XYZ file of C-alpha atoms in Angstrom:
531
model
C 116.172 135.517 112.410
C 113.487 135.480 114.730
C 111.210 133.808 112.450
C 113.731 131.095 111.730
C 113.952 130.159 115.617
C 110.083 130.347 116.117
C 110.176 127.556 113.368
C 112.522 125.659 114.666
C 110.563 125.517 118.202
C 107.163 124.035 115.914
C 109.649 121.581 114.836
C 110.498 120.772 118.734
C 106.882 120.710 119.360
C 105.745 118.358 116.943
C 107.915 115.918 117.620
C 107.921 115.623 121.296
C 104.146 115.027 120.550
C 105.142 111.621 119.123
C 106.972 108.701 120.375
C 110.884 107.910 119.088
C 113.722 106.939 120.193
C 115.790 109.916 120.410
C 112.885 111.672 122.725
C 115.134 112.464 125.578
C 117.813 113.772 123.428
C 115.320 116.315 121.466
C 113.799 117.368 124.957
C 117.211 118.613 126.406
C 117.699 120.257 123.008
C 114.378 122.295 123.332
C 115.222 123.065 127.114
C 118.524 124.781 125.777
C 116.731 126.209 123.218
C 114.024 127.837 125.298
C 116.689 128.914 128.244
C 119.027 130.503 125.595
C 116.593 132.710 123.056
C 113.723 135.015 124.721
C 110.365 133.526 124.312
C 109.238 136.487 122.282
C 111.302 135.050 119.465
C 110.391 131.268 120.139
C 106.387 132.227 119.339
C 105.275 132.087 116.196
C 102.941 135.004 114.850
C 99.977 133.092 115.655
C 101.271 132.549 119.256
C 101.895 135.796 119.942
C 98.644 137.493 118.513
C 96.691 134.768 120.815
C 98.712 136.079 123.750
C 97.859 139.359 123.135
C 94.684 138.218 122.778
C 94.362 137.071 126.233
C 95.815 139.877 127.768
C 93.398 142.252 126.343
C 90.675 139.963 127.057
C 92.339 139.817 130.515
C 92.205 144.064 130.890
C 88.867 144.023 129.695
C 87.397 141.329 132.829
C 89.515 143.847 134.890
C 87.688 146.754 134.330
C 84.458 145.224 134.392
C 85.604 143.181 137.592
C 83.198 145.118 139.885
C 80.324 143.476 137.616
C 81.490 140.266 136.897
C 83.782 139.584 139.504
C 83.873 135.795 139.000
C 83.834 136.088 135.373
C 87.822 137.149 135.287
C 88.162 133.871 137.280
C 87.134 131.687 135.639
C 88.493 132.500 132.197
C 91.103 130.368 131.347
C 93.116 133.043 129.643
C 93.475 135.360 132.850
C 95.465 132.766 134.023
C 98.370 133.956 131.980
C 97.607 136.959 131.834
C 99.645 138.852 134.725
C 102.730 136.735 134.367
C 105.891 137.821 134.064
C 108.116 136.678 131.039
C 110.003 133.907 132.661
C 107.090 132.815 134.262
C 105.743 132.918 130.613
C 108.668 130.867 129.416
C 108.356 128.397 132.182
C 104.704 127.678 131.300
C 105.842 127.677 127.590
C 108.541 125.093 128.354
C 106.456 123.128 130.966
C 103.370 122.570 128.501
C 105.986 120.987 126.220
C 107.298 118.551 128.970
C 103.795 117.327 129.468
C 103.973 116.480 126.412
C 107.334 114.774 125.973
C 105.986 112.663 129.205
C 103.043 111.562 127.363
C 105.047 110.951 124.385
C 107.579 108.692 126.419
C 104.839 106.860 128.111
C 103.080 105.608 125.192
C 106.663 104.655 123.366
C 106.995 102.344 126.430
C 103.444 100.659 125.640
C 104.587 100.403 122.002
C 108.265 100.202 122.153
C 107.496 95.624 121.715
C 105.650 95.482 118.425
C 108.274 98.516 116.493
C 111.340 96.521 117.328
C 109.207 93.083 115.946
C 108.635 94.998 112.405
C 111.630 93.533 110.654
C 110.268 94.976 107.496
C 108.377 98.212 107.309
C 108.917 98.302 103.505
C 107.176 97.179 100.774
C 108.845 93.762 98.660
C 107.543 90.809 97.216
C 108.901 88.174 99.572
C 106.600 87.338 101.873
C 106.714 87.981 105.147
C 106.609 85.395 108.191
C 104.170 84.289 110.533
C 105.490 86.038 113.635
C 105.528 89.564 111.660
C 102.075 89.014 110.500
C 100.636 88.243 113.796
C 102.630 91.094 115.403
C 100.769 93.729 112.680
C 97.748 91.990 114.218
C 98.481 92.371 117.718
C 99.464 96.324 117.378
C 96.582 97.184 115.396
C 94.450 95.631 118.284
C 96.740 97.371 120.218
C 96.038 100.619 118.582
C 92.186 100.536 118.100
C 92.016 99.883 121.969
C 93.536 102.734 122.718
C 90.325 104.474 120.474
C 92.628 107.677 119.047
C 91.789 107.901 114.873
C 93.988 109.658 113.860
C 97.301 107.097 115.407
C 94.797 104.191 113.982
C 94.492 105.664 110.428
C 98.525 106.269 110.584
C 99.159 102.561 111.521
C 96.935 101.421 109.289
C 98.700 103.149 106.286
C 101.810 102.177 107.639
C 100.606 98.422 107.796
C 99.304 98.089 104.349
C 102.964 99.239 103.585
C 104.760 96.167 104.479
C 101.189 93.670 104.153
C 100.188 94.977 100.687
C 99.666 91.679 99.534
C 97.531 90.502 101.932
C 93.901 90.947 101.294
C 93.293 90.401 105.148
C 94.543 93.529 106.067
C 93.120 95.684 103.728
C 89.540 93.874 105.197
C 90.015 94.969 108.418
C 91.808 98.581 107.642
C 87.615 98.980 105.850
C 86.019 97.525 108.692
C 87.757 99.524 111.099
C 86.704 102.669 109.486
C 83.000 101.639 109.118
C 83.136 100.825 112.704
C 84.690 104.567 113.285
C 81.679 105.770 110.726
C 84.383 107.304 108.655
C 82.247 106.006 104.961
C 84.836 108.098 102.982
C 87.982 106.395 104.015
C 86.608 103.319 104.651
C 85.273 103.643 100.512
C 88.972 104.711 99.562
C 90.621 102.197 101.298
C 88.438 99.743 99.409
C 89.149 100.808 96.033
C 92.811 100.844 96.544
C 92.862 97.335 97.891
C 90.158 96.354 95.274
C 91.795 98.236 91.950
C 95.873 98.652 92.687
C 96.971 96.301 95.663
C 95.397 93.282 95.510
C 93.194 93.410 92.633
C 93.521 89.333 91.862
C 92.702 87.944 94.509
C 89.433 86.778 95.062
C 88.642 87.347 98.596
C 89.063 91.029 98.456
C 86.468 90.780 95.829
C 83.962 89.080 97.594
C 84.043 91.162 100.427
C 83.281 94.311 98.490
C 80.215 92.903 96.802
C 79.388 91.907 100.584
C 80.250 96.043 101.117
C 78.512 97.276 98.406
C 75.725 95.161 99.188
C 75.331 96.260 103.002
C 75.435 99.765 101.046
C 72.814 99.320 98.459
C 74.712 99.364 96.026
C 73.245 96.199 94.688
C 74.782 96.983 91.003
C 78.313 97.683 92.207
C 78.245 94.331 94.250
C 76.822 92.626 90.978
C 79.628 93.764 89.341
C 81.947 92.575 92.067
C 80.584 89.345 91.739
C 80.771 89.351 88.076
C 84.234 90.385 88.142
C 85.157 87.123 90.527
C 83.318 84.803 88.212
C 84.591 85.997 84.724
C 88.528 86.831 85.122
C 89.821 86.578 88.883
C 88.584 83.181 89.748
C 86.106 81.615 87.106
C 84.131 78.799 88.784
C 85.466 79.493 92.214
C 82.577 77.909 94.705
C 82.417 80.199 97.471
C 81.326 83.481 94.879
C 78.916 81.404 93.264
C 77.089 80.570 96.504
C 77.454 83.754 97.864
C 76.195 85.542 94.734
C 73.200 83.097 94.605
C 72.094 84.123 98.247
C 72.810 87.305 97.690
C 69.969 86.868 94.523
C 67.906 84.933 96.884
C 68.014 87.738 99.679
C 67.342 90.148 96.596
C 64.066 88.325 95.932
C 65.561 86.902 92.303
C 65.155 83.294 92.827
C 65.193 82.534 89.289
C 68.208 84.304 88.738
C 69.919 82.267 91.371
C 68.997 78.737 89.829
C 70.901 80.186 86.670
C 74.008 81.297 88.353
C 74.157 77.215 89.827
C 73.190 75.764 86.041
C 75.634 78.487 84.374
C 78.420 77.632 86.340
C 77.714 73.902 86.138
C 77.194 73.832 82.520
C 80.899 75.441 82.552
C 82.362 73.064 84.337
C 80.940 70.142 82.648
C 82.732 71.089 79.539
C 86.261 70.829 81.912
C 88.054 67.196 81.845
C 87.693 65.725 85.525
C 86.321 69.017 86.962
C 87.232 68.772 91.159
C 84.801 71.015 91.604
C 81.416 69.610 89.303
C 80.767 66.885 92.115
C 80.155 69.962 94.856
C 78.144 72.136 92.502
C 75.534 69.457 92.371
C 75.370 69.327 95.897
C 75.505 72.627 96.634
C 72.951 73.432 93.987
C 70.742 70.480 95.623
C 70.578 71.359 98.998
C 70.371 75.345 98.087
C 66.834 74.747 95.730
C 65.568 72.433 98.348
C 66.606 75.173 101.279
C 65.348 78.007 99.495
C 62.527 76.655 97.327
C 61.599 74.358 99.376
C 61.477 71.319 96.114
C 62.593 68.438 96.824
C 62.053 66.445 94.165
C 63.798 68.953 91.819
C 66.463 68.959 94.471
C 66.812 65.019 94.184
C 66.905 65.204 90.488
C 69.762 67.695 90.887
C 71.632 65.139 92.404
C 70.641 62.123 90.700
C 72.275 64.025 87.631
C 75.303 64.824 89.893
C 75.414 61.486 89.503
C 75.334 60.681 85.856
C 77.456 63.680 84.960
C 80.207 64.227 87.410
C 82.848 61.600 88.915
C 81.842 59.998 92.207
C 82.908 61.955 94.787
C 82.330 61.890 98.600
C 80.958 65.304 98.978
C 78.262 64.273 96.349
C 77.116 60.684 98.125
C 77.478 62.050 101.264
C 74.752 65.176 100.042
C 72.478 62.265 98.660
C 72.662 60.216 101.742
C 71.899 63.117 104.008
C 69.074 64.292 101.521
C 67.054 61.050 101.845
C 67.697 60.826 106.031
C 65.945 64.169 106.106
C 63.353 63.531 104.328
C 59.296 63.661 106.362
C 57.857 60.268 106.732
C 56.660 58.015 105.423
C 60.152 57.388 103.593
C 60.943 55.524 100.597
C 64.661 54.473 100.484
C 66.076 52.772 97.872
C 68.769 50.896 99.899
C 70.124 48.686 97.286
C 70.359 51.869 94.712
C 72.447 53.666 97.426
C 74.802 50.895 98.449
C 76.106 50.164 94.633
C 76.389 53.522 94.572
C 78.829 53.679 97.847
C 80.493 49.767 96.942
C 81.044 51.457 93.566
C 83.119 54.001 95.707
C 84.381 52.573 98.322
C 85.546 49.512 96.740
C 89.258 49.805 95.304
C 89.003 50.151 91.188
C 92.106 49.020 89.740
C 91.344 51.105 86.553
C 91.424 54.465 88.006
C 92.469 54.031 91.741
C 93.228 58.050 92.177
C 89.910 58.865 92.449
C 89.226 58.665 96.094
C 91.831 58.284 98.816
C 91.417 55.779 101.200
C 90.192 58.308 104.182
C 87.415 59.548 102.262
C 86.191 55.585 101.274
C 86.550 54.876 105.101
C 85.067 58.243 105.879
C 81.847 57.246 103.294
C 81.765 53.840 104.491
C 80.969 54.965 108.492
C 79.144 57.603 107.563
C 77.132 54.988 105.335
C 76.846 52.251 108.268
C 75.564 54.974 110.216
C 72.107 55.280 107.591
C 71.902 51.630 107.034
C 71.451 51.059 110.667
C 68.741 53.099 110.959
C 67.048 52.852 107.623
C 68.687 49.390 106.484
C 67.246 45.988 107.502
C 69.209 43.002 109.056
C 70.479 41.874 105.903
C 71.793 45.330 104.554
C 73.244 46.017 107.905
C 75.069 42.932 107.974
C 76.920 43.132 104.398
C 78.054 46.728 105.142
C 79.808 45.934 108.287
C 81.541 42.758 106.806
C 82.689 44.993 103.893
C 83.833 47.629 105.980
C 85.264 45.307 107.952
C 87.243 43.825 105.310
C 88.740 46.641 103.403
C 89.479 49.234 106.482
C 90.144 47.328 109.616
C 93.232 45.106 108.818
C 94.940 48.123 107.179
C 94.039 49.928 110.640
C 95.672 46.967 112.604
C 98.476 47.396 110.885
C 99.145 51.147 110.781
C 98.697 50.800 114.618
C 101.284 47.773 114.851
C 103.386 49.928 112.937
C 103.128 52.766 115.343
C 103.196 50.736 118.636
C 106.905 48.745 117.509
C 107.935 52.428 116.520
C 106.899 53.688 120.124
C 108.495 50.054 121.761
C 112.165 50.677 119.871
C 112.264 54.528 121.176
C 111.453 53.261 124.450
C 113.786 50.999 124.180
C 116.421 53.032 123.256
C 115.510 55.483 126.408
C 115.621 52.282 128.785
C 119.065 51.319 127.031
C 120.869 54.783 128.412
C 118.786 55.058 131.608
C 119.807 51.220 132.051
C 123.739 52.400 131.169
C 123.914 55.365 134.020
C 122.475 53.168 136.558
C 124.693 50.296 136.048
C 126.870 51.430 138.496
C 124.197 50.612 141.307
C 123.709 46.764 141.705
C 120.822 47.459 144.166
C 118.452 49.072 141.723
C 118.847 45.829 139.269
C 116.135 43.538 139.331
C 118.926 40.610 137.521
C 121.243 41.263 140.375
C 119.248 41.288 143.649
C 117.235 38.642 141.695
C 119.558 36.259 139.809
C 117.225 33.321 138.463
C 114.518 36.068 137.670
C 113.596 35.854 133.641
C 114.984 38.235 131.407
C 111.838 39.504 129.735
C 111.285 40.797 133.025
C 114.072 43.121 133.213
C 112.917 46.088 132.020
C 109.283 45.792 133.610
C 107.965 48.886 134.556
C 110.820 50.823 132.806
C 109.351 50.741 129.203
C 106.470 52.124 128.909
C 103.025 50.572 127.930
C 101.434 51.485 124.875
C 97.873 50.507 123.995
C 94.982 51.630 121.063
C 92.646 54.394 122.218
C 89.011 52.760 123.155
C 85.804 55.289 123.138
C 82.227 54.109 124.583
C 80.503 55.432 121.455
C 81.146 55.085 118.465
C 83.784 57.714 116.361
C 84.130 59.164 113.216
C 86.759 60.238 111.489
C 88.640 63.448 111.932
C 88.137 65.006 108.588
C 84.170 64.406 108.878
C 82.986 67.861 110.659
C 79.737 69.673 110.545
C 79.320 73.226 109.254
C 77.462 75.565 112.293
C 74.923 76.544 109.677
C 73.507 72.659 109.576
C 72.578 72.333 112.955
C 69.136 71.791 112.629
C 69.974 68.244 111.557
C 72.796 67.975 113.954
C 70.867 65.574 116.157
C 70.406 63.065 113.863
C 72.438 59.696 114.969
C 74.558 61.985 117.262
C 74.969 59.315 120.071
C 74.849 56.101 118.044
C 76.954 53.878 119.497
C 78.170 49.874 117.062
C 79.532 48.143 119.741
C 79.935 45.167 116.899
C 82.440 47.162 115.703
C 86.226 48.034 116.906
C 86.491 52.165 117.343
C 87.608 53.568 114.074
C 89.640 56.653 114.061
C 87.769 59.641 115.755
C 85.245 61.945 114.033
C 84.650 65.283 115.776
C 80.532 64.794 115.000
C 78.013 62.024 113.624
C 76.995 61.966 110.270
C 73.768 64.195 109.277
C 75.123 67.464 107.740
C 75.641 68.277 104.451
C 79.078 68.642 103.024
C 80.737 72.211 104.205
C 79.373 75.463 102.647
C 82.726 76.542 101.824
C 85.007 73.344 100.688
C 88.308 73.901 100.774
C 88.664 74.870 96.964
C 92.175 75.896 95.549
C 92.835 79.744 94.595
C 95.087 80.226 91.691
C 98.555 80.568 93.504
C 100.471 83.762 94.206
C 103.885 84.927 94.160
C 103.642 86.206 97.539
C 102.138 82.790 99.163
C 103.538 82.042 102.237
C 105.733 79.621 101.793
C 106.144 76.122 103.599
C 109.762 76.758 105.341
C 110.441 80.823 104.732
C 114.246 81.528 104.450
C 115.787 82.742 107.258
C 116.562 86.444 106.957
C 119.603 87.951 108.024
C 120.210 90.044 111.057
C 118.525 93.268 110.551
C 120.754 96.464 110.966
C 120.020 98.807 113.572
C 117.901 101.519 112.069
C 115.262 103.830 113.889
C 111.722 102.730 114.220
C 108.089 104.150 113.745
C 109.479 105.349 110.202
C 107.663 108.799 109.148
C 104.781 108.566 111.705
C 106.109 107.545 115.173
């Protein structure tokens, strides 16, 4: 029987070293415990031989306390040693309290992101924004407070509910290498990589990035290999990542191929999306890494004759002749059929471009003209951009501003019917031959187009950080012959993004556009089988 109450007092212990719910409750259990059995049967074996220990060791600095006076003092076991057993049980009891205090304190830091875990299961639906970002916020939470062994337990808790998500499996590895734990961070990687989200790309790619920072150049090959042949054939970002990563390596050659393998692939493909950026890519990688530029301008003059037009792929040729040394020899009439041929709508396939990428082209075009074109060039560009963008412009923005004037209109109709009650305030009635169109003067409000000094590009036209050496190029060029176009967070002079957005093969546990509402969750205790 005594051995069956010693357990029961671990059992006490360990949980009033965790936070819960029910920690006042299990705290005036143990006190009732501890006041109604003798403390001799709430130890545990080990306990008891490590007080005996102590009072030995306690005897022992007695004896010798003529030689080593101060040695008695400052042992920590002496402490206890002279006590009497309910001073024994009070320290026993009191050393638990501490830690039922610490217990309670950190439930009150955490008690905001339990309650926000809707789900702490595993299921296929996916779950919403606001539970995502609340795993976020209490593993930031958690790693602040710098104790392992709670982050490891949250972290295995998290990649419960999240299993789908290949985001926090990414940072569950990082975490660890940043902890120097190498082992877990290695398993955590293989059971994201091989069981939990083994199709998706991204977890992919970031262990041949892994493996790589390792040396393990074959496992990150293989990685790569993996992405290119069955998770995501011809996906752009592991082709350019696998070529640098063969650049880095020293293996030039082998990077060329991985570009010409993956473009001969997708030249096979009926209207590939992605052939177009290839080229480019391809381009601007041999001339960044090789240094060639005619064999990058041949890349892209075949580009040309072997994919669809595409903006990504003019836009790469454009910036690859404004960047190249002087003395420069710019074939201005060969680049302008090329951008009419684009621009220009085509009544025989008019899907091909949509009509904010030709606008997009067209400035970015305008731009290079006007400071590579002469008069003449410079004049038929604006007159054709002129002509095919700026009337539709006028007359999405008429269509906005009578939207804007009839809900105005409507607000000045009910402000108008509350206030009819006060003659005074009524320009009509202190006024009475006053015009009518000047009624509402001052009530409706006044809505005009948005003017800039410089010149602006569109929204969708941004520059990549790792292009900023050419950044400077046309950054403050301002057409005042022209009427502001929609804004453009930069000038033109980068090459199109390293990453395009490119679509993944789609998931059953996408987040989806308007998530079903889920029902009231019942009552149920958190922290599940760790807090």
């Amino acid at each position: 029987m005594q051995q069956d109450w010693a357990r029961l007092a671990v059992i006490y212990t360990r949980i009033l070293e965790n936070p819960n719910q029910q920690l006042d409750r299990y705290f005036s259990s143990f006190k009732e415990l501890a006041s109604n059995r003798p403390l001799s049967e709430l130890r545990t074996t080990e306990e008891a031989a490590a007080v005996a220990d102590a009072v030995s060791e306690a005897i022992e600095q007695g004896v010798e306390g003529e030689v080593r006076p101060n040695a008695a003092e400052n042992s920590p076991k002496h402490v206890s040693a002279g006590l009497t057993e309910a001073e024994e049980l009070e320290k026993y009891i009191t050393i638990r309290e501490e830690m039922y205090k610490k217990a309670k304190e950190f439930d009150s830091k955490i008690i905001g992101f339990e309650t926000a875990i809707r789900r702490p299961y595993f299921h296929v639906r996916p779950l919403n924004v606001g539970e995502l970002e609340n795993w976020h916020s209490y593993l930031d939470f958690i790693e602040r407070e710098g104790d392992l062994s709670k982050i490891v337990k949250l972290y295995e808790r998290c990649v419960i509910a999240c299993a789908n998500y290949p985001e926090y499996w990414i940072r569950y590895v990082l975490c660890m290498e940043a902890s120097e734990s190498m082992d877990l961070a290695n398993n955590v990687l293989a059971r994201a990589s091989q069981v939990f989200v083994k199709r998706q790309p991204e977890i992919h790619i970031f262990c041949a990035r892994f493996k790589e920072q390792a040396g393990d150049i074959v496992g990150a090959r293989a990685a790569y290999h993996l992405v290119h042949t069955e998770i995501s054939p011809g996906l752009l970002e592991a082709i350019i990542r696998h070529a640098n990563m063969e650049h880095r390596l020293g293996k030039l050659e082998d990077a060329f191929s991985l570009y010409e393998q993956a473009i001969a692939i997708e030249k096979g493909k009926e209207h590939s999306q992605t052939l177009p950026m290839l080229f480019a890519q391809y381009s601007r990688f041999v001339y960044l890494a090789s240094g060639n530029a005619e064999k990058a301008k041949e890349i892209l003059v075949g580009g040309l004759e072997n994919a669809s037009l595409s903006k990504a792929l003019l836009e790469a040729l454009l910036h690859f002749e404004a960047i190249q040394p002087q003395p420069k020899r710019v074939d201005i009439d060969f680049l302008e059929s090329l951008v009419v041929k684009f621009i220009m709508p085509n009544p025989e396939n008019p899907g091909v471009a949509s009509a904010t990428e030709r606008e997009e082209l067209s400035i970015i075009f305008l731009e290079f003209i006007n400071l590579f074109g002469d008069v003449q060039s410079i004049k038929r560009g604006e007159d054709r951009h002129a002509k095919l963008f700026l009337p539709h412009r006028s007359m999405s923005e008429l269509k906005k501003r009578h939207a804007e004037d009839f809900l105005a209109s409507d607000k000045t109709k009910v402000s108008r019917t509350y206030s009819a009650q006060s003659p005074a305030h009524s320009v009509t009635g202190a006024y009475p031959n006053a015009p009518n169109q000047w009624t509402n003067y001052g009530v409706q409000p006044q809505t005009w187009p948005a003017t800039s000094q410089g010149q602006q590009w569109p929204a969708g036209y941004t520059q990549p950080a790792s292009y900023g050496a050419y950044a400077g190029y046309g950054g403050n060029y301002a057409n005042p012959q022209l009427p502001a176009p929609v804004p453009q967070s930069t000038a033109y002079g980068t090459y199109p993004p390293a990453y395009p957005a490119q679509a993944l093969p789609q998931q059953n546990y996408a987040q989806p556009a308007a998530p079903a509402q889920q029902p009231a969750a019942v009552p149920q205790a958190y922290y599940g089988s760790y807090y």
